[in-house]
PDB file of C-alpha atoms and ligand atoms in Angstrom:
ATOM      1  CA  UNK H  92      73.950 138.091 152.850  1.00  0.00           C
ATOM      2  CA  UNK H  93      71.927 135.896 153.977  1.00  0.00           C
ATOM      3  CA  UNK H  94      70.258 135.169 150.030  1.00  0.00           C
ATOM      4  CA  UNK H  95      73.443 134.263 148.515  1.00  0.00           C
ATOM      5  CA  UNK H  96      74.359 132.083 150.938  1.00  0.00           C
ATOM      6  CA  UNK H  97      71.215 130.556 150.787  1.00  0.00           C
ATOM      7  CA  UNK H  98      72.159 129.901 147.535  1.00  0.00           C
ATOM      8  CA  UNK H  99      75.154 129.195 147.572  1.00  0.00           C
ATOM      9  CA  UNK H 100      73.430 126.321 149.781  1.00  0.00           C
ATOM     10  CA  UNK H 101      71.698 125.345 147.393  1.00  0.00           C
ATOM     11  CA  UNK H 102      74.392 125.171 144.414  1.00  0.00           C
ATOM     12  CA  UNK H 103      76.698 123.392 146.629  1.00  0.00           C
ATOM     13  CA  UNK H 104      74.054 120.614 147.471  1.00  0.00           C
ATOM     14  CA  UNK H 105      73.533 120.240 143.024  1.00  0.00           C
ATOM     15  CA  UNK H 106      76.976 119.659 143.009  1.00  0.00           C
ATOM     16  CA  UNK H 107      77.498 117.006 145.259  1.00  0.00           C
ATOM     17  CA  UNK H 108      74.404 115.475 143.907  1.00  0.00           C
ATOM     18  CA  UNK H 109      76.290 112.463 142.816  1.00  0.00           C
ATOM     19  CA  UNK H 110      79.202 112.023 145.317  1.00  0.00           C
ATOM     20  CA  UNK H 111      79.236 108.762 147.536  1.00  0.00           C
ATOM     21  CA  UNK H 112      78.385 108.976 151.610  1.00  0.00           C
ATOM     22  CA  UNK H 113      82.666 109.189 152.321  1.00  0.00           C
ATOM     23  CA  UNK H 114      82.302 112.825 150.314  1.00  0.00           C
ATOM     24  CA  UNK H 115      78.753 113.764 150.061  1.00  0.00           C
ATOM     25  CA  UNK H 116      76.119 116.590 150.551  1.00  0.00           C
ATOM     26  CA  UNK H 117      75.724 114.724 154.300  1.00  0.00           C
ATOM     27  CA  UNK H 118      79.802 115.641 155.076  1.00  0.00           C
ATOM     28  CA  UNK H 119      79.235 118.779 153.803  1.00  0.00           C
ATOM     29  CA  UNK H 120      76.258 119.657 156.213  1.00  0.00           C
ATOM     30  CA  UNK H 121      77.560 118.192 159.413  1.00  0.00           C
ATOM     31  CA  UNK H 122      81.134 119.991 158.970  1.00  0.00           C
ATOM     32  CA  UNK H 123      78.766 123.433 158.501  1.00  0.00           C
ATOM     33  CA  UNK H 124      76.954 122.707 161.779  1.00  0.00           C
ATOM     34  CA  UNK H 125      80.319 121.855 163.338  1.00  0.00           C
ATOM     35  CA  UNK H 126      81.721 125.024 162.185  1.00  0.00           C
ATOM     36  CA  UNK H 127      79.344 127.702 163.168  1.00  0.00           C
ATOM     37  CA  UNK H 128      79.195 125.716 166.734  1.00  0.00           C
ATOM     38  CA  UNK H 129      83.103 126.193 167.078  1.00  0.00           C
ATOM     39  CA  UNK H 130      82.283 129.550 165.334  1.00  0.00           C
ATOM     40  CA  UNK H 131      79.354 130.606 168.204  1.00  0.00           C
ATOM     41  CA  UNK H 132      82.401 129.713 170.812  1.00  0.00           C
ATOM     42  CA  UNK H 133      85.223 130.944 169.505  1.00  0.00           C
ATOM     43  CA  UNK H 134      84.028 134.164 167.366  1.00  0.00           C
ATOM     44  CA  UNK H 135      85.593 134.948 163.666  1.00  0.00           C
ATOM     45  CA  UNK H 136      83.252 136.055 160.799  1.00  0.00           C
ATOM     46  CA  UNK H 137      80.839 133.899 160.242  1.00  0.00           C
ATOM     47  CA  UNK H 138      79.458 134.423 157.381  1.00  0.00           C
ATOM     48  CA  UNK H 139      83.588 133.969 156.115  1.00  0.00           C
ATOM     49  CA  UNK H 140      83.298 130.505 157.773  1.00  0.00           C
ATOM     50  CA  UNK H 141      79.612 129.174 156.255  1.00  0.00           C
ATOM     51  CA  UNK H 142      81.001 130.017 152.632  1.00  0.00           C
ATOM     52  CA  UNK H 143      84.438 128.473 153.851  1.00  0.00           C
ATOM     53  CA  UNK H 144      82.739 125.490 154.938  1.00  0.00           C
ATOM     54  CA  UNK H 145      80.298 124.701 151.853  1.00  0.00           C
ATOM     55  CA  UNK H 146      83.139 125.229 149.715  1.00  0.00           C
ATOM     56  CA  UNK H 147      86.155 123.456 151.357  1.00  0.00           C
ATOM     57  CA  UNK H 148      85.645 120.063 149.038  1.00  0.00           C
ATOM     58  CA  UNK H 149      84.278 122.289 145.821  1.00  0.00           C
ATOM     59  CA  UNK H 150      87.442 120.910 143.946  1.00  0.00           C
ATOM     60  CA  UNK H 151      88.567 117.408 145.630  1.00  0.00           C
ATOM     61  CA  UNK H 152      91.397 115.632 143.873  1.00  0.00           C
ATOM     62  CA  UNK H 153      89.093 112.693 144.331  1.00  0.00           C
ATOM     63  CA  UNK H 154      87.027 113.665 142.164  1.00  0.00           C
ATOM     64  CA  UNK H 155      88.050 116.212 139.855  1.00  0.00           C
ATOM     65  CA  UNK H 156      90.265 113.941 138.294  1.00  0.00           C
ATOM     66  CA  UNK H 157      93.969 114.068 139.817  1.00  0.00           C
ATOM     67  CA  UNK H 158      94.006 117.962 140.020  1.00  0.00           C
ATOM     68  CA  UNK H 159      95.504 118.867 143.906  1.00  0.00           C
ATOM     69  CA  UNK H 160      94.716 122.514 145.102  1.00  0.00           C
ATOM     70  CA  UNK H 161      91.889 123.171 142.997  1.00  0.00           C
ATOM     71  CA  UNK H 162      89.344 124.166 145.539  1.00  0.00           C
ATOM     72  CA  UNK H 163      90.168 128.142 144.895  1.00  0.00           C
ATOM     73  CA  UNK H 164      89.390 128.436 141.148  1.00  0.00           C
ATOM     74  CA  UNK H 165      86.015 126.473 141.213  1.00  0.00           C
ATOM     75  CA  UNK H 166      85.031 128.986 144.334  1.00  0.00           C
ATOM     76  CA  UNK H 167      86.113 131.299 142.587  1.00  0.00           C
ATOM     77  CA  UNK H 168      83.581 130.912 139.944  1.00  0.00           C
ATOM     78  CA  UNK H 169      80.813 129.994 141.894  1.00  0.00           C
ATOM     79  CA  UNK H 170      80.928 133.197 144.427  1.00  0.00           C
ATOM     80  CA  UNK H 171      81.533 135.921 141.344  1.00  0.00           C
ATOM     81  CA  UNK H 172      78.156 133.852 139.628  1.00  0.00           C
ATOM     82  CA  UNK H 173      76.849 135.003 142.704  1.00  0.00           C
ATOM     83  CA  UNK H 174      78.015 138.208 142.799  1.00  0.00           C
ATOM     84  CA  UNK H 175      79.846 138.085 146.464  1.00  0.00           C
ATOM     85  CA  UNK H 176      82.408 140.600 147.063  1.00  0.00           C
ATOM     86  CA  UNK H 177      85.786 140.405 146.265  1.00  0.00           C
ATOM     87  CA  UNK H 178      87.473 141.149 148.974  1.00  0.00           C
ATOM     88  CA  UNK H 179      85.304 138.345 150.780  1.00  0.00           C
ATOM     89  CA  UNK H 180      86.213 135.879 147.384  1.00  0.00           C
ATOM     90  CA  UNK H 181      89.531 136.261 147.885  1.00  0.00           C
ATOM     91  CA  UNK H 182      89.123 134.903 151.953  1.00  0.00           C
ATOM     92  CA  UNK H 183      87.179 131.881 150.832  1.00  0.00           C
ATOM     93  CA  UNK H 184      89.872 130.948 147.854  1.00  0.00           C
ATOM     94  CA  UNK H 185      92.427 131.124 150.428  1.00  0.00           C
ATOM     95  CA  UNK H 186      90.422 129.162 153.043  1.00  0.00           C
ATOM     96  CA  UNK H 187      89.554 126.479 151.021  1.00  0.00           C
ATOM     97  CA  UNK H 188      92.912 126.281 149.267  1.00  0.00           C
ATOM     98  CA  UNK H 189      94.284 125.606 152.193  1.00  0.00           C
ATOM     99  CA  UNK H 190      91.895 123.223 154.467  1.00  0.00           C
ATOM    100  CA  UNK H 191      93.279 119.968 153.255  1.00  0.00           C
ATOM    101  CA  UNK H 192      95.436 117.768 154.650  1.00  0.00           C
ATOM    102  CA  UNK H 193      98.041 116.766 152.490  1.00  0.00           C
ATOM    103  CA  UNK H 194     100.064 113.993 154.793  1.00  0.00           C
ATOM    104  CA  UNK H 195     101.062 113.453 158.219  1.00  0.00           C
ATOM    105  CA  UNK H 196     104.544 114.804 157.742  1.00  0.00           C
ATOM    106  CA  UNK H 197     103.496 118.021 155.944  1.00  0.00           C
ATOM    107  CA  UNK H 198     102.694 120.561 158.062  1.00  0.00           C
ATOM    108  CA  UNK H 199      99.265 122.462 157.944  1.00  0.00           C
ATOM    109  CA  UNK H 200      99.360 126.027 156.314  1.00  0.00           C
ATOM    110  CA  UNK H 201      98.109 128.958 158.820  1.00  0.00           C
ATOM    111  CA  UNK H 202      95.494 131.433 157.946  1.00  0.00           C
ATOM    112  CA  UNK H 203      92.832 132.837 159.220  1.00  0.00           C
ATOM    113  CA  UNK H 204      90.556 132.310 162.220  1.00  0.00           C
ATOM    114  CA  UNK H 205      87.677 131.174 159.233  1.00  0.00           C
ATOM    115  CA  UNK H 206      90.153 128.341 158.246  1.00  0.00           C
ATOM    116  CA  UNK H 207      91.282 126.876 161.668  1.00  0.00           C
ATOM    117  CA  UNK H 208      87.744 126.620 162.446  1.00  0.00           C
ATOM    118  CA  UNK H 209      86.293 125.275 159.049  1.00  0.00           C
ATOM    119  CA  UNK H 210      89.616 122.704 159.321  1.00  0.00           C
ATOM    120  CA  UNK H 211      88.904 121.713 162.622  1.00  0.00           C
ATOM    121  CA  UNK H 212      85.105 120.852 161.548  1.00  0.00           C
ATOM    122  CA  UNK H 213      86.165 119.569 158.276  1.00  0.00           C
ATOM    123  CA  UNK H 214      88.654 117.067 160.423  1.00  0.00           C
ATOM    124  CA  UNK H 215      86.284 116.279 163.160  1.00  0.00           C
ATOM    125  CA  UNK H 216      83.733 115.051 160.168  1.00  0.00           C
ATOM    126  CA  UNK H 217      86.527 112.351 159.672  1.00  0.00           C
ATOM    127  CA  UNK H 218      87.483 110.858 162.983  1.00  0.00           C
ATOM    128  CA  UNK H 219      84.838 109.174 165.877  1.00  0.00           C
ATOM    129  CA  UNK H 220      81.994 106.980 164.655  1.00  0.00           C
ATOM    130  CA  UNK H 221      81.144 109.048 161.519  1.00  0.00           C
ATOM    131  CA  UNK H 222      85.263 108.551 160.253  1.00  0.00           C
ATOM    132  CA  UNK H 223      85.371 105.875 160.687  1.00  0.00           C
ATOM    133  CA  UNK H 224      81.887 104.818 158.648  1.00  0.00           C
ATOM    134  CA  UNK H 225      83.347 107.034 156.081  1.00  0.00           C
ATOM    135  CA  UNK H 226      86.967 105.390 155.907  1.00  0.00           C
ATOM    136  CA  UNK H 227      85.462 102.401 155.265  1.00  0.00           C
ATOM    137  CA  UNK H 228      82.577 103.428 152.586  1.00  0.00           C
ATOM    138  CA  UNK H 229      86.106 104.824 150.898  1.00  0.00           C
ATOM    139  CA  UNK H 230      88.196 102.163 151.233  1.00  0.00           C
ATOM    140  CA  UNK H 231      84.819  99.515 149.844  1.00  0.00           C
ATOM    141  CA  UNK H 232      84.185 102.056 147.413  1.00  0.00           C
ATOM    142  CA  UNK H 233      87.429 101.682 145.740  1.00  0.00           C
ATOM    143  CA  UNK H 234      87.756  97.750 146.748  1.00  0.00           C
ATOM    144  CA  UNK H 235      90.375  97.712 148.729  1.00  0.00           C
ATOM    145  CA  UNK H 236      91.298  95.501 151.670  1.00  0.00           C
ATOM    146  CA  UNK H 237      90.357  96.403 155.179  1.00  0.00           C
ATOM    147  CA  UNK H 238      93.484  95.146 156.292  1.00  0.00           C
ATOM    148  CA  UNK H 239      97.058  93.805 155.232  1.00  0.00           C
ATOM    149  CA  UNK H 240      98.787  93.734 158.432  1.00  0.00           C
ATOM    150  CA  UNK H 241     102.647  93.161 156.410  1.00  0.00           C
ATOM    151  CA  UNK H 242     101.515  96.191 154.407  1.00  0.00           C
ATOM    152  CA  UNK H 243     102.584  99.056 157.120  1.00  0.00           C
ATOM    153  CA  UNK H 244     101.741 103.036 157.460  1.00  0.00           C
ATOM    154  CA  UNK H 245     103.422 105.418 155.734  1.00  0.00           C
ATOM    155  CA  UNK H 246     104.480 108.649 157.129  1.00  0.00           C
ATOM    156  CA  UNK H 247     104.130 111.205 153.796  1.00  0.00           C
ATOM    157  CA  UNK H 248     106.136 113.762 153.613  1.00  0.00           C
ATOM    158  CA  UNK H 249     104.453 115.351 150.286  1.00  0.00           C
ATOM    159  CA  UNK H 250     100.990 115.691 149.091  1.00  0.00           C
ATOM    160  CA  UNK H 251     101.124 114.371 146.016  1.00  0.00           C
ATOM    161  CA  UNK H 252     102.681 110.964 148.005  1.00  0.00           C
ATOM    162  CA  UNK H 253      99.749 111.098 149.365  1.00  0.00           C
ATOM    163  CA  UNK H 254      97.659 111.212 147.441  1.00  0.00           C
ATOM    164  CA  UNK H 255      98.090 108.585 145.073  1.00  0.00           C
ATOM    165  CA  UNK H 256      98.812 106.047 148.109  1.00  0.00           C
ATOM    166  CA  UNK H 257      96.098 102.794 147.341  1.00  0.00           C
ATOM    167  CA  UNK H 258      96.489 101.287 151.030  1.00  0.00           C
ATOM    168  CA  UNK H 259      94.227  99.221 152.632  1.00  0.00           C
ATOM    169  CA  UNK H 260      91.807 101.433 155.305  1.00  0.00           C
ATOM    170  CA  UNK H 261      93.490 100.601 159.011  1.00  0.00           C
ATOM    171  CA  UNK H 262      96.386 102.040 157.571  1.00  0.00           C
ATOM    172  CA  UNK H 263      94.451 105.288 156.728  1.00  0.00           C
ATOM    173  CA  UNK H 264      94.138 105.321 160.528  1.00  0.00           C
ATOM    174  CA  UNK H 265      97.555 105.889 161.088  1.00  0.00           C
ATOM    175  CA  UNK H 266      98.763 108.031 158.459  1.00  0.00           C
ATOM    176  CA  UNK H 267      95.983 110.613 159.119  1.00  0.00           C
ATOM    177  CA  UNK H 268      92.817 109.978 161.632  1.00  0.00           C
ATOM    178  CA  UNK H 269      94.571 109.251 164.811  1.00  0.00           C
ATOM    179  CA  UNK H 270      96.862 112.856 163.871  1.00  0.00           C
ATOM    180  CA  UNK H 271      94.388 114.833 162.931  1.00  0.00           C
ATOM    181  CA  UNK H 272      93.376 115.219 167.843  1.00  0.00           C
ATOM    182  CA  UNK H 273      97.074 116.763 167.972  1.00  0.00           C
ATOM    183  CA  UNK H 274      96.091 119.278 164.885  1.00  0.00           C
ATOM    184  CA  UNK H 275      93.479 120.950 165.791  1.00  0.00           C
ATOM    185  CA  UNK H 276      93.955 124.242 166.197  1.00  0.00           C
ATOM    186  CA  UNK H 277      91.048 125.715 168.255  1.00  0.00           C
ATOM    187  CA  UNK H 278      90.288 125.114 171.469  1.00  0.00           C
ATOM    188  CA  UNK H 279      86.376 124.134 170.550  1.00  0.00           C
ATOM    189  CA  UNK H 280      88.108 121.542 168.090  1.00  0.00           C
ATOM    190  CA  UNK H 281      90.890 119.889 170.955  1.00  0.00           C
ATOM    191  CA  UNK H 282      87.973 119.451 173.949  1.00  0.00           C
ATOM    192  CA  UNK H 283      85.469 117.510 171.146  1.00  0.00           C
ATOM    193  CA  UNK H 284      88.266 115.546 169.114  1.00  0.00           C
ATOM    194  CA  UNK H 285      89.888 114.114 172.400  1.00  0.00           C
ATOM    195  CA  UNK H 286      86.131 111.886 172.779  1.00  0.00           C
ATOM    196  CA  UNK H 287      86.249 111.231 169.028  1.00  0.00           C
ATOM    197  CA  UNK H 288      89.737 109.686 169.527  1.00  0.00           C
ATOM    198  CA  UNK H 289      89.181 107.634 172.160  1.00  0.00           C
ATOM    199  CA  UNK H 290      86.185 106.011 169.837  1.00  0.00           C
ATOM    200  CA  UNK H 291      88.869 105.488 167.211  1.00  0.00           C
ATOM    201  CA  UNK H 292      91.707 103.720 169.677  1.00  0.00           C
ATOM    202  CA  UNK H 293      88.893 101.490 170.930  1.00  0.00           C
ATOM    203  CA  UNK H 294      87.599 100.780 167.937  1.00  0.00           C
ATOM    204  CA  UNK H 295      91.228  99.718 166.490  1.00  0.00           C
ATOM    205  CA  UNK H 296      91.468  97.732 169.964  1.00  0.00           C
ATOM    206  CA  UNK H 297      88.416  95.597 168.875  1.00  0.00           C
ATOM    207  CA  UNK H 298      89.475  94.937 165.619  1.00  0.00           C
ATOM    208  CA  UNK H 299      93.066  93.935 166.188  1.00  0.00           C
ATOM    209  CA  UNK H 300      91.612  91.873 168.733  1.00  0.00           C
ATOM    210  CA  UNK H 301      89.799  90.133 166.844  1.00  0.00           C
ATOM    211  CA  UNK H 302      91.816  89.725 163.740  1.00  0.00           C
ATOM    212  CA  UNK H 303      94.636  88.121 166.099  1.00  0.00           C
ATOM    213  CA  UNK H 304      92.340  85.395 167.196  1.00  0.00           C
ATOM    214  CA  UNK H 305      94.931  83.059 165.394  1.00  0.00           C
ATOM    215  CA  UNK H 306      96.733  83.701 168.696  1.00  0.00           C
ATOM    216  CA  UNK H 307      94.609  82.247 171.121  1.00  0.00           C
ATOM    217  CA  UNK H 308      95.182  78.825 169.594  1.00  0.00           C
ATOM    218  CA  UNK H 309      98.919  78.950 170.766  1.00  0.00           C
TER     219      UNK H 309
HETATM  220  P1  ADP F 148      88.090 115.497 154.376  1.00  0.00           P
HETATM  221  O1  ADP F 148      86.307 115.896 154.000  1.00  0.00           O
HETATM  222  O2  ADP F 148      87.959 115.245 155.333  1.00  0.00           O
HETATM  223  O3  ADP F 148      88.872 116.863 153.678  1.00  0.00           O
HETATM  224  P2  ADP F 148      89.451 113.846 152.710  1.00  0.00           P
HETATM  225  O4  ADP F 148      88.532 114.269 151.401  1.00  0.00           O
HETATM  226  O5  ADP F 148      90.944 113.385 152.294  1.00  0.00           O
HETATM  227  O6  ADP F 148      88.781 113.927 153.886  1.00  0.00           O
HETATM  228  O7  ADP F 148      88.441 112.116 152.436  1.00  0.00           O
HETATM  229  C1  ADP F 148      86.619 111.918 152.967  1.00  0.00           C
HETATM  230  C2  ADP F 148      86.467 110.724 153.430  1.00  0.00           C
HETATM  231  O8  ADP F 148      87.506 109.540 153.174  1.00  0.00           O
HETATM  232  C3  ADP F 148      87.299 111.172 155.127  1.00  0.00           C
HETATM  233  O9  ADP F 148      86.335 110.516 155.644  1.00  0.00           O
HETATM  234  C4  ADP F 148      89.058 109.969 154.797  1.00  0.00           C
HETATM  235  O10 ADP F 148      89.058 110.184 156.550  1.00  0.00           O
HETATM  236  C5  ADP F 148      87.834 109.005 154.021  1.00  0.00           C
HETATM  237  N1  ADP F 148      89.419 108.503 153.423  1.00  0.00           N
HETATM  238  C6  ADP F 148      90.340 109.554 152.845  1.00  0.00           C
HETATM  239  N2  ADP F 148      91.340 108.584 152.068  1.00  0.00           N
HETATM  240  C7  ADP F 148      91.264 107.531 152.548  1.00  0.00           C
HETATM  241  C8  ADP F 148      91.848 106.849 152.367  1.00  0.00           C
HETATM  242  N3  ADP F 148      93.267 106.319 151.743  1.00  0.00           N
HETATM  243  N4  ADP F 148      91.235 105.324 153.100  1.00  0.00           N
HETATM  244  C9  ADP F 148      90.222 105.365 154.288  1.00  0.00           C
HETATM  245  N5  ADP F 148      89.642 106.352 154.165  1.00  0.00           N
HETATM  246  C10 ADP F 148      89.980 107.588 153.445  1.00  0.00           C
HETATM  247 NI1   NI F 149      85.589 117.555 154.155  1.00  0.00          NI
END
């Protein structure tokens, strides 16, 4: 198993070679490390956590030409090629198909403990200091505005609406990042997220204060 997981890691590294900093192999490694930390404290199948973390973004809709829910298809091909056992492959597919955030008003799909661990770890990397950096990198790479007070955040009710929205980056905090703390499913995840959430709140307070300097003119 160790051997196959090492091979899987190399294959995933190659797959992410040309991705930007919001979604590169370093993101995958940070998610893997966070997931392993949560698993160490909370239990669950370590091999499944590793494979799930490595494959959780393997076919993201933002990078695959817009196909939603395609992770499982690609994960299946890769794991079969590396000759993982069928049961294990099924468990990974279920995990990577359910892992994504699909909108503020869309409930997370429930599943295994390993799903909860990988999902918490993935979300951990979207919040806090690194999360802020990734969000502005994402917006910058698409030439989006930092902020526009006239364009208000939305609570998306479907994955399709959420996926096609092209709002400014500050809205992303209200549409996703600030909601993640309360959607953590493991105790360790909740503890880690509390600190990162405060970093974002402080950041937004400063950002809006600087943005509204005109108020000092009155
Ligand atoms: P994850 O890897 O956590 O599943 P996503 O695939 O949704 O996250 O997005 C990758 C990164 O880009 C995350 O850090 C996320 O916050 C950021 N991102 C996604 N959509 C937007 C957006 N509309 N504006 C700014 N940042 C975004
Ligand atoms: Ni991810």
